[in-house]
Short mmCIF file of C-alpha atoms in Angstrom, two decimals:
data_model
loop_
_atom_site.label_atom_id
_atom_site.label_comp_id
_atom_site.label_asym_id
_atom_site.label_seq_id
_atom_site.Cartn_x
_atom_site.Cartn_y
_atom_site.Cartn_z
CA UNK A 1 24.14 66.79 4.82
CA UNK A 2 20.77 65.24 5.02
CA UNK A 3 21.37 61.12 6.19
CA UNK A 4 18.71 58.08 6.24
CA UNK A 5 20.46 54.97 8.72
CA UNK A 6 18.08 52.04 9.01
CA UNK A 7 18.45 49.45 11.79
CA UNK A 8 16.35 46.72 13.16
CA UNK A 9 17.40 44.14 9.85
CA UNK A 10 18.35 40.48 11.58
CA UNK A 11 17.88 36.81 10.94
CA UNK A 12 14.80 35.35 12.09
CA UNK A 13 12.82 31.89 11.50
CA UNK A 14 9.73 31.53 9.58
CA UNK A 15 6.62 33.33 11.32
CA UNK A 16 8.16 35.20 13.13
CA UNK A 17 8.60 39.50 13.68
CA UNK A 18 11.08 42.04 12.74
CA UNK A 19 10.46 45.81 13.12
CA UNK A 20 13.12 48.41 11.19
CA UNK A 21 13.46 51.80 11.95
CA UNK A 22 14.62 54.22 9.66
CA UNK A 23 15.79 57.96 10.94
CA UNK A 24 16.56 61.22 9.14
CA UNK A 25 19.25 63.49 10.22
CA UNK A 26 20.55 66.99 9.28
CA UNK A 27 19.52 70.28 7.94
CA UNK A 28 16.34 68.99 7.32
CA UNK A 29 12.81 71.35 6.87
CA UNK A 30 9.89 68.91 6.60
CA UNK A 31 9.63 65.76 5.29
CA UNK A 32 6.93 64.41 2.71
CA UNK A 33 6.58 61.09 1.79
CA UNK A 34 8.58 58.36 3.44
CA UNK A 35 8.85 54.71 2.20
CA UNK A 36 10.66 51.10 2.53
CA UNK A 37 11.42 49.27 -0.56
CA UNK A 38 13.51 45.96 -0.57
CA UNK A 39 16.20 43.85 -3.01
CA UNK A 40 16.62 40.04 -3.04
CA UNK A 41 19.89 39.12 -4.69
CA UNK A 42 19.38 38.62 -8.78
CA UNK A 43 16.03 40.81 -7.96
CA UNK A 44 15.03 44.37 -8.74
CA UNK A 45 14.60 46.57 -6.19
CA UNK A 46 10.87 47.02 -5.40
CA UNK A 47 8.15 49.01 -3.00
CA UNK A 48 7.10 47.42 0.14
CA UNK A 49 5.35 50.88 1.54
CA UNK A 50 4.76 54.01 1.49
CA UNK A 51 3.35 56.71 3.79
CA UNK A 52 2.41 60.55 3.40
CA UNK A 53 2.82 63.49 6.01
CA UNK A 54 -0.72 63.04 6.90
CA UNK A 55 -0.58 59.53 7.03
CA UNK A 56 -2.00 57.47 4.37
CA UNK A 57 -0.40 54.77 3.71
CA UNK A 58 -0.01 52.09 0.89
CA UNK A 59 1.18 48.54 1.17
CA UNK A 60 2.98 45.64 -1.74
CA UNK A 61 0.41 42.41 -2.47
CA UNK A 62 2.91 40.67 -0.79
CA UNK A 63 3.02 42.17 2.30
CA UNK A 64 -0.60 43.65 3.06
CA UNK A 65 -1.88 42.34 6.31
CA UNK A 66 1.79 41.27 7.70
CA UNK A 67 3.54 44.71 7.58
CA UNK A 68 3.01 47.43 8.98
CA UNK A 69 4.37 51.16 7.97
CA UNK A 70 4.34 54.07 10.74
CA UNK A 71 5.94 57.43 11.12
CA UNK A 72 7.04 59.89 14.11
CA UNK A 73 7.84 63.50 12.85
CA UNK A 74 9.32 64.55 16.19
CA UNK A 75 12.28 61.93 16.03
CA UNK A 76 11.79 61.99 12.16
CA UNK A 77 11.76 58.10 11.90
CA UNK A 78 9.65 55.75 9.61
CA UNK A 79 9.26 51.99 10.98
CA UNK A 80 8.31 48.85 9.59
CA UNK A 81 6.64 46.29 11.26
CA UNK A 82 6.97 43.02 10.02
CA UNK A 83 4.69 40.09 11.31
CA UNK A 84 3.91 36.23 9.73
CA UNK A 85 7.57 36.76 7.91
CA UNK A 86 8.36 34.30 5.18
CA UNK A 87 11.58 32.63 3.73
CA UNK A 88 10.59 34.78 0.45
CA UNK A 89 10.92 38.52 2.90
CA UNK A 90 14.56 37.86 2.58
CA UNK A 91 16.61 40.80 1.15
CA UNK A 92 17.76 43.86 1.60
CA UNK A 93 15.08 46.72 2.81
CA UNK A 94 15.77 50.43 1.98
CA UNK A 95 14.38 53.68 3.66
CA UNK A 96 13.08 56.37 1.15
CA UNK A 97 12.38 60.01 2.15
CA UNK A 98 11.26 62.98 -0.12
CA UNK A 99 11.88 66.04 1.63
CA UNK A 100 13.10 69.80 1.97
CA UNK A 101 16.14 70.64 3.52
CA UNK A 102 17.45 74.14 4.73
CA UNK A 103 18.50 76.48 3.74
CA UNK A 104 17.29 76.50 -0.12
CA UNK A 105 14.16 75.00 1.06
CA UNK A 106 14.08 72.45 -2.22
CA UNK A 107 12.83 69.08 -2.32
CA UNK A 108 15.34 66.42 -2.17
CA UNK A 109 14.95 62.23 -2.46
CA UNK A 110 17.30 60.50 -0.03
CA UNK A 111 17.97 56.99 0.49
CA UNK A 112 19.13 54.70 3.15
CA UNK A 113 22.09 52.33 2.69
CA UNK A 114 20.09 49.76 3.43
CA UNK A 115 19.48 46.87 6.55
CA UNK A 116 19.68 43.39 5.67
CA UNK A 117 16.60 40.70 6.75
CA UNK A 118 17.26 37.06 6.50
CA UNK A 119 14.00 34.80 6.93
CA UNK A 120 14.50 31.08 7.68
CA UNK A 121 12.43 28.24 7.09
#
């Protein structure tokens, strides 16, 4: 079976960093795009960044010029980089992967069970 785990989430103070790593395991072809979303309690769940297999990448309001989104296809692991973090960071963040998995070679959208990042002021 094809797996997402996330690590990296913690409690940190107000300006300061946080990077989460997110790696893919099992029967797993190539992967596509990659992504982190995140959900504050009594909030919808909602994009932070993505990235493509060549490496564009695109980036929340909120977050443009504090994060960070990077991928390495030989340990098949997306990261976020979090800088300048805010009270208002605080929730849950989520890996996203579309990709194709053996043997059937069909595309297939897997999600993390999430790390949990706690900003305080």
């Amino acid at each position: 079976q094809v797996q997402l785990v996330e690590s990296g989430g913690g409690l940190v103070q107000a300006g300061g960093s946080l990077r989460l790593s997110c790696a893919a395991s099992g029967s797993i072809f190539k992967i596509n795009d990659m992504g982190w979303y995140r959900q504050a309690p009594g909030k919808q769940r909602d994009l932070v960044a993505t990235i493509t297999s060549g490496g564009s990448s695109n980036y929340a309001d909120s977050v443009k010029g504090r994060f960070t989104i990077s991928r390495d296809d030989v340990k098949k692991t997306v990261y976020l980089q979090m800088s300048s973090l805010k009270p208002e960071d605080t929730a849950i963040y989520y890996c996203n992967a579309e990709l194709v998995v053996f043997v059937s070679f069909r595309y297939r959208e897997v999600w993390g069970q999430g790390t949990l990042v706690t900003v305080s002021s």
